[in-house]
């Protein structure tokens, strides 16, 4: 049974994992918000963990898909290092692909006027922009990160999709494994160049949204006149 509960400490995390037999254990990267959570602003938070989801290509054989995935991972790591000044993220193998978790040092982006003018949810938009950019637009097409849906898999637990593949004796093959740990002593900030690129992306997205709304209005007007 899939259920969501609020977690307060590491001991509770372990207890809940035990209750679920260590299957499909995930934890949200972001906390539950209170009504006044940042410098007098309510319902905003910093996008300080980026989640990238890279999946095996189901249209290829396992060996071909794995080779393709390794190239995607290598390319993503290269982009991350370039964009975030040598950042070393956490990488998990999930059995179906890689999860990349990037810890960054930032404040809520709604506090930056140039960004808040373009989007009332600029911090959440940054989660999506960063995953697209850092994955070279090769991320899982069904993954659309938000503060409520950034569910991180817990290492040494099991992905139920993988358990269907292996029998009980091969259960360890379905285990979520750590490939690389992030460098906790070298957390990188969002630099000016990356913020500028994000602002351009928001500007382009805002323009496309306005053009789409205008097109829909014209279409409804034409229908009413016909």
mmCIF file of C-alpha atoms in Angstrom:
data_model
loop_
_atom_site.group_PDB
_atom_site.id
_atom_site.type_symbol
_atom_site.label_atom_id
_atom_site.label_comp_id
_atom_site.label_asym_id
_atom_site.label_seq_id
_atom_site.Cartn_x
_atom_site.Cartn_y
_atom_site.Cartn_z
ATOM 1 C CA UNK A 1 0.000 0.000 0.000
ATOM 2 C CA UNK A 2 1.354 3.376 -0.990
ATOM 3 C CA UNK A 3 0.909 6.012 1.692
ATOM 4 C CA UNK A 4 2.373 9.383 2.523
ATOM 5 C CA UNK A 5 3.281 10.450 6.047
ATOM 6 C CA UNK A 6 5.242 13.305 7.576
ATOM 7 C CA UNK A 7 8.701 12.269 8.813
ATOM 8 C CA UNK A 8 10.487 14.046 11.663
ATOM 9 C CA UNK A 9 13.755 12.139 12.253
ATOM 10 C CA UNK A 10 16.071 9.379 10.963
ATOM 11 C CA UNK A 11 14.738 6.792 13.413
ATOM 12 C CA UNK A 12 11.232 7.253 12.064
ATOM 13 C CA UNK A 13 12.540 6.847 8.509
ATOM 14 C CA UNK A 14 14.083 3.496 9.440
ATOM 15 C CA UNK A 15 10.945 2.325 11.229
ATOM 16 C CA UNK A 16 8.757 3.166 8.248
ATOM 17 C CA UNK A 17 11.158 1.362 5.896
ATOM 18 C CA UNK A 18 10.932 -1.741 8.084
ATOM 19 C CA UNK A 19 7.120 -1.571 8.055
ATOM 20 C CA UNK A 20 7.130 -1.520 4.250
ATOM 21 C CA UNK A 21 9.692 -4.371 4.016
ATOM 22 C CA UNK A 22 12.103 -1.804 2.471
ATOM 23 C CA UNK A 23 10.058 -1.741 -0.746
ATOM 24 C CA UNK A 24 9.372 1.562 -2.586
ATOM 25 C CA UNK A 25 10.700 3.740 0.236
ATOM 26 C CA UNK A 26 11.050 7.356 -0.822
ATOM 27 C CA UNK A 27 11.372 10.655 0.961
ATOM 28 C CA UNK A 28 10.489 14.107 -0.316
ATOM 29 C CA UNK A 29 13.479 16.362 -0.845
ATOM 30 C CA UNK A 30 11.482 19.325 0.477
ATOM 31 C CA UNK A 31 9.763 19.872 3.847
ATOM 32 C CA UNK A 32 6.135 20.646 4.547
ATOM 33 C CA UNK A 33 5.799 24.444 4.531
ATOM 34 C CA UNK A 34 4.517 26.504 7.420
ATOM 35 C CA UNK A 35 2.642 29.791 6.938
ATOM 36 C CA UNK A 36 5.628 32.064 7.397
ATOM 37 C CA UNK A 37 8.664 30.161 6.349
ATOM 38 C CA UNK A 38 11.164 32.604 4.892
ATOM 39 C CA UNK A 39 11.885 36.200 5.892
ATOM 40 C CA UNK A 40 8.194 37.020 6.254
ATOM 41 C CA UNK A 41 7.216 35.369 2.956
ATOM 42 C CA UNK A 42 4.754 32.489 3.029
ATOM 43 C CA UNK A 43 4.709 29.413 0.814
ATOM 44 C CA UNK A 44 8.090 29.889 -0.833
ATOM 45 C CA UNK A 45 11.230 27.828 -0.460
ATOM 46 C CA UNK A 46 14.669 27.549 -1.993
ATOM 47 C CA UNK A 47 15.181 25.072 -4.862
ATOM 48 C CA UNK A 48 18.258 23.658 -3.155
ATOM 49 C CA UNK A 49 18.035 20.074 -4.390
ATOM 50 C CA UNK A 50 17.780 19.241 -8.082
ATOM 51 C CA UNK A 51 16.461 15.802 -9.051
ATOM 52 C CA UNK A 52 17.399 14.345 -12.456
ATOM 53 C CA UNK A 53 15.759 11.106 -13.608
ATOM 54 C CA UNK A 54 17.511 9.141 -16.372
ATOM 55 C CA UNK A 55 15.797 5.911 -17.444
ATOM 56 C CA UNK A 56 16.773 2.910 -19.517
ATOM 57 C CA UNK A 57 15.343 3.055 -23.044
ATOM 58 C CA UNK A 58 12.598 0.400 -23.082
ATOM 59 C CA UNK A 59 12.759 0.194 -26.891
ATOM 60 C CA UNK A 60 16.293 -1.229 -26.837
ATOM 61 C CA UNK A 61 17.826 -4.445 -25.565
ATOM 62 C CA UNK A 62 19.170 -4.215 -22.015
ATOM 63 C CA UNK A 63 22.809 -4.061 -23.151
ATOM 64 C CA UNK A 64 22.098 -1.375 -25.748
ATOM 65 C CA UNK A 65 19.944 0.608 -23.327
ATOM 66 C CA UNK A 66 22.612 0.411 -20.622
ATOM 67 C CA UNK A 67 25.329 1.675 -22.996
ATOM 68 C CA UNK A 68 23.087 4.552 -24.065
ATOM 69 C CA UNK A 69 22.253 5.351 -20.444
ATOM 70 C CA UNK A 70 25.927 5.418 -19.422
ATOM 71 C CA UNK A 71 26.593 7.973 -22.144
ATOM 72 C CA UNK A 72 23.643 10.084 -20.959
ATOM 73 C CA UNK A 73 24.912 9.939 -17.371
ATOM 74 C CA UNK A 74 28.445 10.930 -18.397
ATOM 75 C CA UNK A 75 27.123 13.833 -20.461
ATOM 76 C CA UNK A 76 24.909 15.004 -17.584
ATOM 77 C CA UNK A 77 27.785 14.883 -15.082
ATOM 78 C CA UNK A 78 29.917 16.909 -17.484
ATOM 79 C CA UNK A 79 27.191 19.577 -17.861
ATOM 80 C CA UNK A 80 26.648 19.717 -14.092
ATOM 81 C CA UNK A 81 30.358 20.275 -13.486
ATOM 82 C CA UNK A 82 30.457 23.007 -16.122
ATOM 83 C CA UNK A 83 27.312 24.795 -14.929
ATOM 84 C CA UNK A 84 28.031 24.456 -11.188
ATOM 85 C CA UNK A 85 31.802 24.924 -11.023
ATOM 86 C CA UNK A 86 32.871 21.312 -10.495
ATOM 87 C CA UNK A 87 29.864 20.149 -8.442
ATOM 88 C CA UNK A 88 29.863 16.454 -7.459
ATOM 89 C CA UNK A 89 26.270 15.182 -7.123
ATOM 90 C CA UNK A 90 24.877 12.012 -5.579
ATOM 91 C CA UNK A 91 24.119 9.273 -8.119
ATOM 92 C CA UNK A 92 21.860 6.294 -7.396
ATOM 93 C CA UNK A 93 21.302 3.222 -9.527
ATOM 94 C CA UNK A 94 17.611 2.287 -9.263
ATOM 95 C CA UNK A 95 17.584 -0.830 -11.428
ATOM 96 C CA UNK A 96 15.688 1.088 -14.124
ATOM 97 C CA UNK A 97 18.166 3.917 -14.528
ATOM 98 C CA UNK A 98 19.985 6.619 -12.601
ATOM 99 C CA UNK A 99 18.751 9.239 -10.182
ATOM 100 C CA UNK A 100 21.057 12.242 -9.838
ATOM 101 C CA UNK A 101 20.599 14.481 -6.799
ATOM 102 C CA UNK A 102 22.345 17.876 -6.801
ATOM 103 C CA UNK A 103 22.559 19.905 -3.600
ATOM 104 C CA UNK A 104 23.014 23.633 -4.240
ATOM 105 C CA UNK A 105 23.258 26.756 -2.112
ATOM 106 C CA UNK A 106 20.494 29.208 -2.964
ATOM 107 C CA UNK A 107 17.650 31.281 -1.575
ATOM 108 C CA UNK A 108 14.062 31.283 -2.878
ATOM 109 C CA UNK A 109 14.205 32.699 -6.392
ATOM 110 C CA UNK A 110 10.946 34.604 -5.845
ATOM 111 C CA UNK A 111 13.106 37.076 -3.894
ATOM 112 C CA UNK A 112 14.845 38.049 -7.141
ATOM 113 C CA UNK A 113 12.678 40.698 -8.781
ATOM 114 C CA UNK A 114 13.769 39.948 -12.372
ATOM 115 C CA UNK A 115 12.620 36.339 -11.936
ATOM 116 C CA UNK A 116 9.445 36.929 -9.908
ATOM 117 C CA UNK A 117 8.236 39.319 -12.638
ATOM 118 C CA UNK A 118 8.341 36.416 -15.088
ATOM 119 C CA UNK A 119 6.962 33.682 -12.837
ATOM 120 C CA UNK A 120 5.216 33.632 -9.471
ATOM 121 C CA UNK A 121 6.718 30.167 -8.960
ATOM 122 C CA UNK A 122 10.241 30.785 -10.215
ATOM 123 C CA UNK A 123 11.835 28.445 -7.644
ATOM 124 C CA UNK A 124 9.687 25.520 -8.769
ATOM 125 C CA UNK A 125 10.247 26.445 -12.403
ATOM 126 C CA UNK A 126 13.981 26.262 -11.714
ATOM 127 C CA UNK A 127 13.642 22.609 -10.654
ATOM 128 C CA UNK A 128 12.279 21.807 -14.123
ATOM 129 C CA UNK A 129 14.707 24.047 -15.976
ATOM 130 C CA UNK A 130 17.697 22.551 -14.156
ATOM 131 C CA UNK A 131 16.655 18.962 -14.867
ATOM 132 C CA UNK A 132 16.172 19.735 -18.563
ATOM 133 C CA UNK A 133 19.460 21.622 -18.804
ATOM 134 C CA UNK A 134 21.661 19.297 -16.770
ATOM 135 C CA UNK A 135 20.294 16.191 -18.532
ATOM 136 C CA UNK A 136 20.804 17.759 -21.968
ATOM 137 C CA UNK A 137 17.001 17.390 -22.399
ATOM 138 C CA UNK A 138 17.311 13.593 -22.095
ATOM 139 C CA UNK A 139 15.561 13.207 -18.735
ATOM 140 C CA UNK A 140 12.574 10.894 -18.256
ATOM 141 C CA UNK A 141 9.767 12.539 -20.228
ATOM 142 C CA UNK A 142 7.251 11.633 -17.531
ATOM 143 C CA UNK A 143 9.223 13.286 -14.753
ATOM 144 C CA UNK A 144 8.001 16.788 -13.916
ATOM 145 C CA UNK A 145 9.601 17.813 -10.589
ATOM 146 C CA UNK A 146 7.897 20.055 -8.072
ATOM 147 C CA UNK A 147 8.326 20.729 -4.366
ATOM 148 C CA UNK A 148 5.618 18.170 -3.602
ATOM 149 C CA UNK A 149 6.790 15.473 -6.003
ATOM 150 C CA UNK A 150 10.594 15.374 -5.638
ATOM 151 C CA UNK A 151 10.521 11.889 -4.096
ATOM 152 C CA UNK A 152 14.036 10.541 -3.585
ATOM 153 C CA UNK A 153 14.687 6.826 -3.354
ATOM 154 C CA UNK A 154 16.410 5.670 -0.183
ATOM 155 C CA UNK A 155 19.610 3.616 -0.712
ATOM 156 C CA UNK A 156 19.524 -0.072 0.284
ATOM 157 C CA UNK A 157 15.761 -0.246 -0.303
ATOM 158 C CA UNK A 158 14.050 -1.958 -3.222
ATOM 159 C CA UNK A 159 12.217 -0.755 -6.304
ATOM 160 C CA UNK A 160 9.077 -2.897 -6.677
ATOM 161 C CA UNK A 161 9.403 -2.768 -10.480
ATOM 162 C CA UNK A 162 12.740 -4.532 -10.195
ATOM 163 C CA UNK A 163 11.487 -7.123 -7.713
ATOM 164 C CA UNK A 164 9.133 -8.381 -10.413
ATOM 165 C CA UNK A 165 12.185 -9.171 -12.536
ATOM 166 C CA UNK A 166 14.145 -11.186 -9.971
ATOM 167 C CA UNK A 167 13.235 -14.108 -7.734
ATOM 168 C CA UNK A 168 13.639 -14.008 -3.955
ATOM 169 C CA UNK A 169 17.197 -15.406 -4.091
ATOM 170 C CA UNK A 170 18.269 -12.583 -6.427
ATOM 171 C CA UNK A 171 16.603 -9.844 -4.431
ATOM 172 C CA UNK A 172 19.877 -7.953 -3.917
ATOM 173 C CA UNK A 173 19.946 -7.277 -7.678
ATOM 174 C CA UNK A 174 16.843 -5.100 -7.242
ATOM 175 C CA UNK A 175 18.454 -3.005 -4.517
ATOM 176 C CA UNK A 176 18.809 0.769 -4.899
ATOM 177 C CA UNK A 177 22.555 1.413 -4.805
ATOM 178 C CA UNK A 178 24.797 4.441 -4.300
ATOM 179 C CA UNK A 179 27.084 4.995 -7.289
ATOM 180 C CA UNK A 180 28.506 8.317 -6.072
ATOM 181 C CA UNK A 181 28.007 10.493 -2.984
ATOM 182 C CA UNK A 182 27.833 14.281 -3.190
ATOM 183 C CA UNK A 183 30.681 16.362 -1.775
ATOM 184 C CA UNK A 184 29.053 17.843 1.336
ATOM 185 C CA UNK A 185 32.047 20.120 1.919
ATOM 186 C CA UNK A 186 31.772 21.723 -1.497
ATOM 187 C CA UNK A 187 28.137 22.706 -2.072
ATOM 188 C CA UNK A 188 27.942 25.093 -5.006
ATOM 189 C CA UNK A 189 25.738 28.198 -5.357
ATOM 190 C CA UNK A 190 23.674 29.090 -8.416
ATOM 191 C CA UNK A 191 26.099 31.353 -10.241
ATOM 192 C CA UNK A 192 25.211 34.514 -12.152
ATOM 193 C CA UNK A 193 25.592 32.864 -15.550
ATOM 194 C CA UNK A 194 23.163 30.072 -14.682
ATOM 195 C CA UNK A 195 20.631 32.560 -13.284
ATOM 196 C CA UNK A 196 20.906 34.614 -16.464
ATOM 197 C CA UNK A 197 20.298 31.518 -18.608
ATOM 198 C CA UNK A 198 17.329 30.590 -16.441
ATOM 199 C CA UNK A 199 15.890 34.094 -16.829
ATOM 200 C CA UNK A 200 16.159 33.810 -20.629
ATOM 201 C CA UNK A 201 14.405 30.436 -20.454
ATOM 202 C CA UNK A 202 11.605 31.938 -18.353
ATOM 203 C CA UNK A 203 11.280 34.848 -20.801
ATOM 204 C CA UNK A 204 10.981 32.474 -23.738
ATOM 205 C CA UNK A 205 8.486 30.275 -21.852
ATOM 206 C CA UNK A 206 6.410 33.334 -20.870
ATOM 207 C CA UNK A 207 6.321 34.491 -24.503
ATOM 208 C CA UNK A 208 5.235 31.051 -25.746
ATOM 209 C CA UNK A 209 2.520 30.844 -23.080
ATOM 210 C CA UNK A 210 1.155 34.259 -24.110
ATOM 211 C CA UNK A 211 1.179 33.272 -27.776
ATOM 212 C CA UNK A 212 -0.669 30.048 -26.935
ATOM 213 C CA UNK A 213 -3.327 31.921 -24.930
ATOM 214 C CA UNK A 214 -3.764 34.432 -27.767
ATOM 215 C CA UNK A 215 -4.136 31.620 -30.288
ATOM 216 C CA UNK A 216 -6.795 29.949 -28.115
ATOM 217 C CA UNK A 217 -8.690 33.233 -27.758
ATOM 218 C CA UNK A 218 -8.693 33.743 -31.533
ATOM 219 C CA UNK A 219 -9.850 30.170 -32.057
ATOM 220 C CA UNK A 220 -12.793 30.589 -29.640
ATOM 221 C CA UNK A 221 -13.677 33.912 -31.264
ATOM 222 C CA UNK A 222 -13.707 32.332 -34.719
ATOM 223 C CA UNK A 223 -15.959 29.525 -33.439
ATOM 224 C CA UNK A 224 -18.424 31.988 -31.945
ATOM 225 C CA UNK A 225 -18.636 33.895 -35.237
ATOM 226 C CA UNK A 226 -19.122 30.828 -37.417
#
